[in-house]
């Protein structure tokens, strides 16, 4: 039987997939279909606030049916493989779909296997993460009830979406401990795999100063090799050697990986760690020109983030029809952003390009300095911009 065929088939109805589908429709594309298994849609940036006790899961959840743009054919299913030579995708439900152009945006997944013991630790009351909706509320239960002992915060640099936001729960919790009078009894350790806390030197400096103000002990360039949930210890490795660290509470921004079917379908390449091998400028697959990727699954040589999608979505929406008629393709400049709280009422923005050069949206005022207005914008205004503009394809 011939599978149903769509002019553009989008895989994944998260931030990237819904925004792109809406943008394509706005541009006049007559036939856009979407494959997305989940009945619910999450605005992920608020998960950090849930883990920091400043938002609830309800604040960030909508029915998927309410965000799929009218006019897009939604298949509630999962892609299990792509055959780019036949222009067909295979679905978990057993069906197949054919496409003219294929856009991959299934995001990335927590890579539990990367750190032995981490999954088991996160199943206890003493360890958690904001990176999964089922864990984020437990993170705040754990952090807010800690009144003494050691809290360890770990931020990996292995494909973590918008990794500096992994620091938000630390600062929200530290400020809570200060205001409840227990900060002096809680030892805070921050273990970071990379060399910086954010993508620019200025933002890194500001965050180090804020951490210092709470008495945080910082280790950069340090990898967690394994977790022992029974002993509540972490095995650390850095250039200085190995160390064991005990924790009373453990918060992690864990390593992520691409869905396995990307590599199994031959859409990765050597050196992409299983992520989709697109040209970071045009977001077009390097060997299959009718395949595109954006968002957390794409190799774009910059830190993945929702903010980056504001620039990527218009590029892909332009390039798909442009490629068909041989018109010039647009380029994504690598812009990305990380909004990081430094307390329960202040936040800074680290905005930069692929090379780590600052790329502020507005030149004045200085958004790298922590501000109350930025906190209010990130916590209360950005979610409205997301639901009412970004997911409706209103980006240019
Ligand atoms: C805790 C947290 C905090 C964050 N904070 C910020 C922030 O403050 N600012 C910022 O700019 N960014 C932030 N981000 C990053 C931002 O949320 C992501 O970069 C963005 O959501 C990526 O969009 P995406 O569509 O690529 O992936 P996702 O939004 O993860 O969506 C992927 C979709 O694909 C679907 N899918 C998966 N597999 C399949 C399959 N096989 N077939 C079909 N569909 C599939 C999933 O169900 C999901 O709906 C944060 C992320 C997290 C997790």
Coordinates of C-alpha atoms and ligand atoms in Angstrom, one line a residue:
X1 CA 0.0 0.0 0.0
X2 CA 1.3 3.5 -0.8
X3 CA 1.9 5.4 2.5
X4 CA 0.2 8.8 2.9
X5 CA 2.5 11.6 1.5
X6 CA 3.0 15.1 2.8
X7 CA 4.7 18.1 1.2
X8 CA 6.6 18.8 4.5
X9 CA 6.7 16.2 7.4
X10 CA 7.8 17.5 10.8
X11 CA 9.0 15.0 13.4
X12 CA 8.6 16.2 17.0
X13 CA 6.0 18.7 18.2
X14 CA 8.1 20.5 20.9
X15 CA 9.3 24.1 20.7
X16 CA 11.0 23.6 17.3
X17 CA 8.4 21.4 15.5
X18 CA 5.3 23.4 16.5
X19 CA 6.9 26.8 15.8
X20 CA 8.2 25.6 12.4
X21 CA 4.9 24.0 11.3
X22 CA 3.1 27.2 12.2
X23 CA 5.7 29.3 10.4
X24 CA 5.5 27.1 7.2
X25 CA 1.7 27.5 7.2
X26 CA 1.9 31.2 7.5
X27 CA 4.3 31.2 4.6
X28 CA 1.7 29.5 2.4
X29 CA 2.9 25.9 2.5
X30 CA -0.2 23.9 1.6
X31 CA 0.5 20.6 3.3
X32 CA 2.3 20.3 6.6
X33 CA 2.1 17.1 8.8
X34 CA 3.5 16.4 12.2
X35 CA 4.4 13.2 14.1
X36 CA 4.4 13.7 17.9
X37 CA 3.5 11.0 20.4
X38 CA 2.7 13.1 23.5
X39 CA -0.8 14.3 24.3
X40 CA 0.7 17.2 26.3
X41 CA 3.1 20.0 25.5
X42 CA 5.5 21.5 28.0
X43 CA 7.1 24.9 28.1
X44 CA 10.4 23.5 29.3
X45 CA 12.1 26.7 30.6
X46 CA 9.6 26.9 33.5
X47 CA 10.9 23.5 34.7
X48 CA 13.8 25.3 36.3
X49 CA 11.4 27.4 38.3
X50 CA 9.4 24.3 39.3
X51 CA 12.7 22.8 40.7
X52 CA 13.3 26.1 42.4
X53 CA 9.8 26.4 43.9
X54 CA 8.7 29.4 41.8
X55 CA 6.3 27.6 39.4
X56 CA 4.1 24.5 39.1
X57 CA 3.9 21.8 36.4
X58 CA 0.4 23.2 35.6
X59 CA 1.9 26.5 34.7
X60 CA 3.9 24.9 31.9
X61 CA 1.6 22.3 30.5
X62 CA -1.0 22.5 27.7
X63 CA -2.9 19.9 25.7
X64 CA -0.9 19.1 22.6
X65 CA -4.1 19.4 20.6
X66 CA -4.3 23.1 21.6
X67 CA -0.8 23.9 20.3
X68 CA -0.8 22.0 17.0
X69 CA -1.6 24.7 14.5
X70 CA -5.0 24.4 12.7
X71 CA -4.4 23.0 9.2
X72 CA -1.5 20.8 10.3
X73 CA -2.2 17.0 10.1
X74 CA -1.1 15.5 13.4
X75 CA -0.1 11.8 13.6
X76 CA 0.0 10.9 17.3
X77 CA 2.8 8.4 16.9
X78 CA 6.6 8.1 17.2
X79 CA 9.1 7.8 14.3
X80 CA 11.3 4.7 14.7
X81 CA 13.4 5.0 11.5
X82 CA 13.9 7.2 8.5
X83 CA 14.7 5.9 5.0
X84 CA 16.1 9.1 3.3
X85 CA 16.6 7.3 0.0
X86 CA 12.9 6.3 -0.3
X87 CA 11.7 9.6 1.5
X88 CA 9.8 7.5 4.0
X89 CA 9.6 7.4 7.8
X90 CA 8.5 4.4 9.8
X91 CA 6.2 4.8 12.8
X92 CA 6.1 2.9 16.1
X93 CA 2.4 2.1 15.4
X94 CA 3.5 0.1 12.3
X95 CA 2.6 2.7 9.6
X96 CA 4.8 4.6 7.2
X97 CA 4.6 8.2 5.9
X98 CA 6.2 9.6 2.8
X99 CA 7.5 13.2 2.5
X100 CA 8.7 15.8 0.1
X101 CA 10.9 17.5 2.7
X102 CA 11.5 16.1 6.2
X103 CA 12.3 18.2 9.2
X104 CA 13.7 16.5 12.3
X105 CA 13.1 18.0 15.7
X106 CA 12.6 15.2 18.2
X107 CA 14.9 17.0 20.7
X108 CA 17.4 15.1 22.9
X109 CA 17.0 12.7 25.8
X110 CA 18.5 12.3 29.2
X111 CA 21.5 9.9 28.9
X112 CA 21.2 7.9 32.1
X113 CA 23.8 5.4 31.0
X114 CA 26.4 8.2 30.8
X115 CA 26.7 8.2 34.6
X116 CA 26.4 4.8 36.3
X117 CA 24.2 5.0 39.4
X118 CA 22.5 8.3 38.4
X119 CA 19.1 6.9 37.4
X120 CA 19.0 4.9 40.6
X121 CA 20.0 7.9 42.7
X122 CA 17.2 10.0 41.1
X123 CA 14.7 7.3 42.1
X124 CA 15.5 8.2 45.8
X125 CA 14.4 11.3 47.7
X126 CA 18.0 12.6 47.8
X127 CA 18.6 13.3 44.1
X128 CA 16.7 14.9 41.4
X129 CA 16.7 17.0 38.2
X130 CA 14.7 19.8 36.5
X131 CA 15.3 18.1 33.1
X132 CA 12.3 15.9 33.3
X133 CA 8.8 17.0 34.2
X134 CA 8.2 14.0 36.4
X135 CA 11.3 14.9 38.6
X136 CA 11.2 18.7 38.7
X137 CA 8.6 19.0 41.6
X138 CA 10.6 16.5 43.6
X139 CA 13.7 18.6 43.2
X140 CA 12.0 21.5 45.1
X141 CA 10.6 19.1 47.8
X142 CA 14.2 17.9 48.3
X143 CA 15.9 21.3 48.2
X144 CA 13.3 23.2 50.3
X145 CA 13.3 20.6 53.1
X146 CA 17.1 20.6 53.4
X147 CA 18.1 22.6 56.5
X148 CA 21.7 21.3 57.0
X149 CA 24.3 19.1 55.3
X150 CA 25.7 19.2 51.8
X151 CA 23.8 20.1 48.6
X152 CA 25.7 19.2 45.5
X153 CA 24.7 20.7 42.1
X154 CA 26.1 19.1 38.9
X155 CA 26.0 20.6 35.4
X156 CA 27.2 18.4 32.6
X157 CA 28.3 19.9 29.3
X158 CA 27.4 16.9 27.2
X159 CA 24.5 18.1 24.9
X160 CA 22.5 19.5 27.9
X161 CA 19.8 21.9 26.5
X162 CA 20.6 25.4 27.5
X163 CA 23.0 24.1 30.2
X164 CA 23.6 27.3 32.2
X165 CA 19.9 27.2 33.3
X166 CA 20.9 24.1 35.3
X167 CA 22.2 26.7 37.7
X168 CA 18.7 28.3 38.3
X169 CA 17.6 25.8 41.0
X170 CA 20.9 26.3 42.8
X171 CA 20.4 30.1 43.1
X172 CA 16.7 29.8 43.8
X173 CA 17.4 27.3 46.6
X174 CA 20.4 29.2 48.0
X175 CA 18.3 32.4 48.3
X176 CA 15.6 30.3 50.0
X177 CA 18.1 28.9 52.5
X178 CA 19.4 32.5 53.1
X179 CA 15.9 33.9 53.8
X180 CA 14.9 30.9 56.0
X181 CA 18.2 31.4 58.0
X182 CA 19.8 28.0 57.2
X183 CA 22.3 29.1 54.6
X184 CA 25.1 28.8 57.1
X185 CA 24.2 25.2 57.8
X186 CA 24.0 24.1 54.2
X187 CA 27.3 23.5 52.4
X188 CA 26.8 24.1 48.6
X189 CA 29.0 22.4 46.1
X190 CA 28.8 23.1 42.4
X191 CA 30.4 20.7 40.0
X192 CA 30.6 21.8 36.4
X193 CA 32.1 19.8 33.5
X194 CA 33.0 22.8 31.4
X195 CA 35.4 25.6 32.2
X196 CA 32.7 28.3 32.4
X197 CA 29.3 28.8 34.1
X198 CA 27.9 30.4 30.9
X199 CA 28.9 31.0 27.3
X200 CA 30.5 34.5 27.7
X201 CA 33.3 35.6 30.0
X202 CA 31.2 38.5 31.4
X203 CA 28.2 36.2 32.3
X204 CA 30.7 33.6 33.7
X205 CA 32.1 36.4 36.0
X206 CA 28.7 37.5 37.2
X207 CA 27.6 34.0 38.0
X208 CA 30.9 33.2 39.8
X209 CA 30.4 36.4 41.9
X210 CA 26.8 35.4 42.7
X211 CA 27.8 31.9 43.6
X212 CA 30.6 33.2 45.8
X213 CA 28.1 35.4 47.7
X214 CA 26.2 32.3 48.8
X215 CA 29.5 30.6 49.8
X216 CA 29.3 28.0 47.0
X217 CA 32.3 25.8 46.5
X218 CA 32.9 25.7 42.7
X219 CA 34.7 23.0 40.8
X220 CA 35.0 23.5 37.0
X221 CA 36.5 21.0 34.5
X222 CA 35.2 18.1 36.7
X223 CA 33.2 15.1 35.6
X224 CA 31.0 12.9 37.8
X225 CA 32.1 9.4 36.9
X226 CA 29.5 7.5 39.0
X227 CA 27.0 7.9 41.7
X228 CA 26.5 5.6 44.7
X229 CA 22.9 6.1 45.8
X230 CA 23.2 3.9 48.9
X231 CA 26.3 5.7 50.3
X232 CA 25.1 9.0 48.8
X233 CA 28.5 9.7 47.2
X234 CA 29.8 11.0 43.9
X235 CA 33.0 9.9 42.3
X236 CA 34.6 12.9 40.6
X237 CA 37.4 13.2 38.1
X238 CA 39.3 16.3 37.1
X239 CA 42.8 17.2 35.9
X240 CA 43.9 17.1 39.5
X241 CA 42.8 13.4 39.9
X242 CA 39.8 11.7 41.5
X243 CA 37.8 12.6 44.6
X244 CA 34.7 11.3 46.5
X245 CA 32.0 13.8 47.5
X246 CA 29.2 13.0 49.9
X247 CA 25.8 14.6 49.4
X248 CA 22.6 15.1 51.4
X249 CA 20.8 16.5 48.3
X250 CA 22.0 16.1 44.7
X251 CA 20.7 18.1 41.8
X252 CA 21.8 17.3 38.3
X253 CA 21.6 18.8 34.8
X254 CA 22.5 15.4 33.3
X255 CA 24.2 14.5 30.0
X256 CA 21.8 14.2 27.0
X257 CA 22.0 12.1 23.8
X258 CA 20.2 12.0 20.4
X259 CA 17.4 9.5 19.8
X260 CA 19.1 6.2 18.7
X261 CA 17.1 6.0 15.4
X262 CA 18.9 9.1 14.1
X263 CA 22.2 7.2 13.8
X264 CA 20.5 3.9 13.0
X265 CA 19.0 5.7 9.9
X266 CA 22.4 7.0 8.9
X267 CA 21.5 10.6 9.5
X268 CA 24.5 11.3 11.8
X269 CA 28.1 11.5 10.9
X270 CA 31.5 10.8 12.4
X271 CA 32.0 13.3 15.2
X272 CA 28.3 14.3 15.7
X273 CA 27.7 11.9 18.6
X274 CA 24.6 10.5 16.9
X275 CA 23.0 14.0 16.4
X276 CA 21.7 15.0 12.9
X277 CA 24.5 16.0 10.6
X278 CA 23.2 19.3 9.2
X279 CA 25.1 22.3 7.9
X280 CA 25.1 24.6 11.0
X281 CA 24.4 27.6 8.7
X282 CA 21.6 26.4 6.5
X283 CA 20.3 23.5 8.8
X284 CA 20.1 21.3 5.7
X285 CA 21.4 17.7 5.9
X286 CA 24.8 17.4 4.5
X287 CA 24.1 14.3 2.4
X288 CA 20.3 14.3 2.1
X289 CA 19.3 17.7 0.9
X290 CA 15.5 17.1 1.5
X291 CA 16.2 16.4 5.2
X292 CA 16.5 19.4 7.6
X293 CA 17.0 19.6 11.4
X294 CA 16.7 22.2 14.1
X295 CA 16.5 22.4 17.8
X296 CA 18.2 20.2 20.3
X297 CA 18.8 17.3 17.9
X298 CA 20.7 19.3 15.3
X299 CA 24.5 19.8 15.2
X300 CA 24.6 23.6 15.0
X301 CA 27.9 24.2 16.8
X302 CA 26.4 26.3 19.5
X303 CA 24.5 25.6 22.8
X304 CA 21.0 24.4 22.1
X305 CA 18.2 26.6 23.5
X306 CA 14.7 27.7 23.0
X307 CA 16.0 31.2 22.3
X308 CA 18.2 29.8 19.5
X309 CA 15.0 28.6 17.9
X310 CA 13.8 32.1 17.4
X311 CA 16.6 32.4 14.8
X312 CA 16.5 28.8 13.5
X313 CA 12.8 28.6 12.7
X314 CA 12.7 31.4 10.1
X315 CA 15.9 30.1 8.4
X316 CA 14.4 26.6 7.9
X317 CA 11.0 28.0 6.9
X318 CA 12.7 30.1 4.2
X319 CA 15.2 27.5 3.1
X320 CA 12.8 24.6 2.3
X321 CA 11.0 26.4 -0.5
X322 CA 14.1 28.3 -1.5
X323 CA 16.0 25.0 -2.1
X324 CA 13.2 23.7 -4.4
X325 CA 13.6 26.7 -6.8
X326 CA 17.3 27.1 -6.5
X327 CA 17.1 30.4 -4.6
X328 CA 19.9 31.4 -2.1
X329 CA 19.5 29.8 1.3
X330 CA 19.5 31.9 4.5
X331 CA 22.1 31.3 7.3
X332 CA 21.7 30.8 11.1
X333 CA 24.4 32.8 12.8
X334 CA 24.6 30.6 15.9
X335 CA 22.8 33.0 18.3
X336 CA 21.9 31.4 21.6
X337 CA 20.8 32.5 25.0
X338 CA 20.7 31.3 28.6
X339 CA 18.7 33.2 31.2
X340 CA 20.1 32.5 34.7
X341 CA 18.5 33.5 38.0
X342 CA 21.0 34.8 40.6
X343 CA 18.4 35.0 43.4
X344 CA 14.6 34.6 43.8
X345 CA 14.2 38.1 42.2
X346 CA 17.1 38.7 39.8
X347 CA 18.2 37.2 36.5
X348 CA 20.9 37.8 33.9
X349 CA 21.0 36.9 30.2
X350 CA 24.0 35.3 28.5
X351 CA 23.4 35.9 24.8
X352 CA 26.2 35.0 22.3
X353 CA 27.1 33.6 18.9
X354 CA 28.9 30.5 17.9
X355 CA 32.3 31.9 18.7
X356 CA 31.2 33.0 22.2
X357 CA 31.1 36.7 21.3
X358 CA 28.3 38.6 23.1
X359 CA 25.3 39.1 20.9
X360 CA 22.9 41.2 23.0
X361 CA 19.3 41.6 21.6
X362 CA 19.4 45.2 22.8
X363 CA 22.6 47.2 23.4
X364 CA 21.3 49.0 26.4
X365 CA 20.7 48.4 29.3
X366 CA 23.4 45.8 30.0
X367 CA 21.4 42.5 30.2
X368 CA 24.4 40.5 31.6
X369 CA 23.9 42.4 34.9
X370 CA 21.4 40.6 37.1
X371 CA 18.1 42.6 37.1
X372 CA 14.7 42.3 38.7
X373 CA 13.0 43.3 35.4
X374 CA 14.7 40.4 33.6
X375 CA 13.5 37.9 36.3
X376 CA 9.9 39.1 35.9
X377 CA 10.3 39.0 32.1
X378 CA 11.7 35.4 32.1
X379 CA 9.3 34.0 34.7
X380 CA 6.0 35.7 33.6
X381 CA 6.3 37.4 30.2
X382 CA 8.3 34.8 28.2
X383 CA 5.8 32.0 28.7
X384 CA 3.1 34.2 27.2
X385 CA 5.4 35.1 24.3
X386 CA 6.0 31.3 23.8
X387 CA 2.3 30.3 23.8
X388 CA 1.0 33.2 21.8
X389 CA 3.8 34.1 19.4
X390 CA 6.5 31.5 19.0
X391 CA 4.2 28.5 18.8
X392 CA 2.1 30.4 16.3
X393 CA 5.0 31.0 14.0
X394 CA 5.2 34.7 14.7
X395 CA 9.0 34.9 14.4
X396 CA 10.9 36.6 11.6
Ligands
LIG1 C1 14.8 22.1 32.3 C2 15.0 22.9 31.0 C3 15.1 24.3 31.1 C4 15.3 25.1 30.0 N1 15.4 26.4 30.1 C5 15.5 27.2 29.0 C6 15.5 28.6 29.0 O1 15.3 29.1 30.1 N2 15.7 29.3 27.9 C7 15.9 28.7 26.7 O2 16.1 29.4 25.7 N3 15.9 27.3 26.6 C8 15.7 26.6 27.7 N4 15.7 25.2 27.6 C9 15.9 24.6 26.3 C10 14.7 24.5 25.4 O3 13.6 24.1 26.1 C11 15.0 23.5 24.3 O4 16.2 24.0 23.6 C12 13.9 23.4 23.3 O5 12.7 22.9 23.9 C13 14.3 22.5 22.1 O6 13.2 22.3 21.3 P1 13.1 20.9 20.4 O7 11.8 21.1 19.7 O8 14.3 20.7 19.7 O9 13.0 19.8 21.5 P2 11.8 19.5 22.5 O10 11.1 20.8 22.9 O11 12.4 18.7 23.6 O12 10.7 18.7 21.7 C14 10.9 17.5 21.2 C15 9.6 16.8 20.8 O13 9.8 15.7 20.0 C16 9.0 14.6 20.4 N5 9.6 13.4 20.0 C17 10.7 12.7 20.6 N6 10.9 11.6 20.0 C18 10.1 11.5 18.9 C19 9.9 10.6 17.9 N7 10.6 9.5 17.8 N8 8.9 10.8 17.0 C20 8.1 11.9 17.1 N9 8.3 12.8 18.0 C21 9.2 12.6 18.9 C22 8.9 14.8 21.9 O14 7.8 14.2 22.5 C23 8.9 16.3 22.1 O15 7.5 16.8 22.0 C24 15.4 24.4 28.7 C25 15.3 23.0 28.6 C26 15.1 22.3 29.8 C27 14.9 20.8 29.6

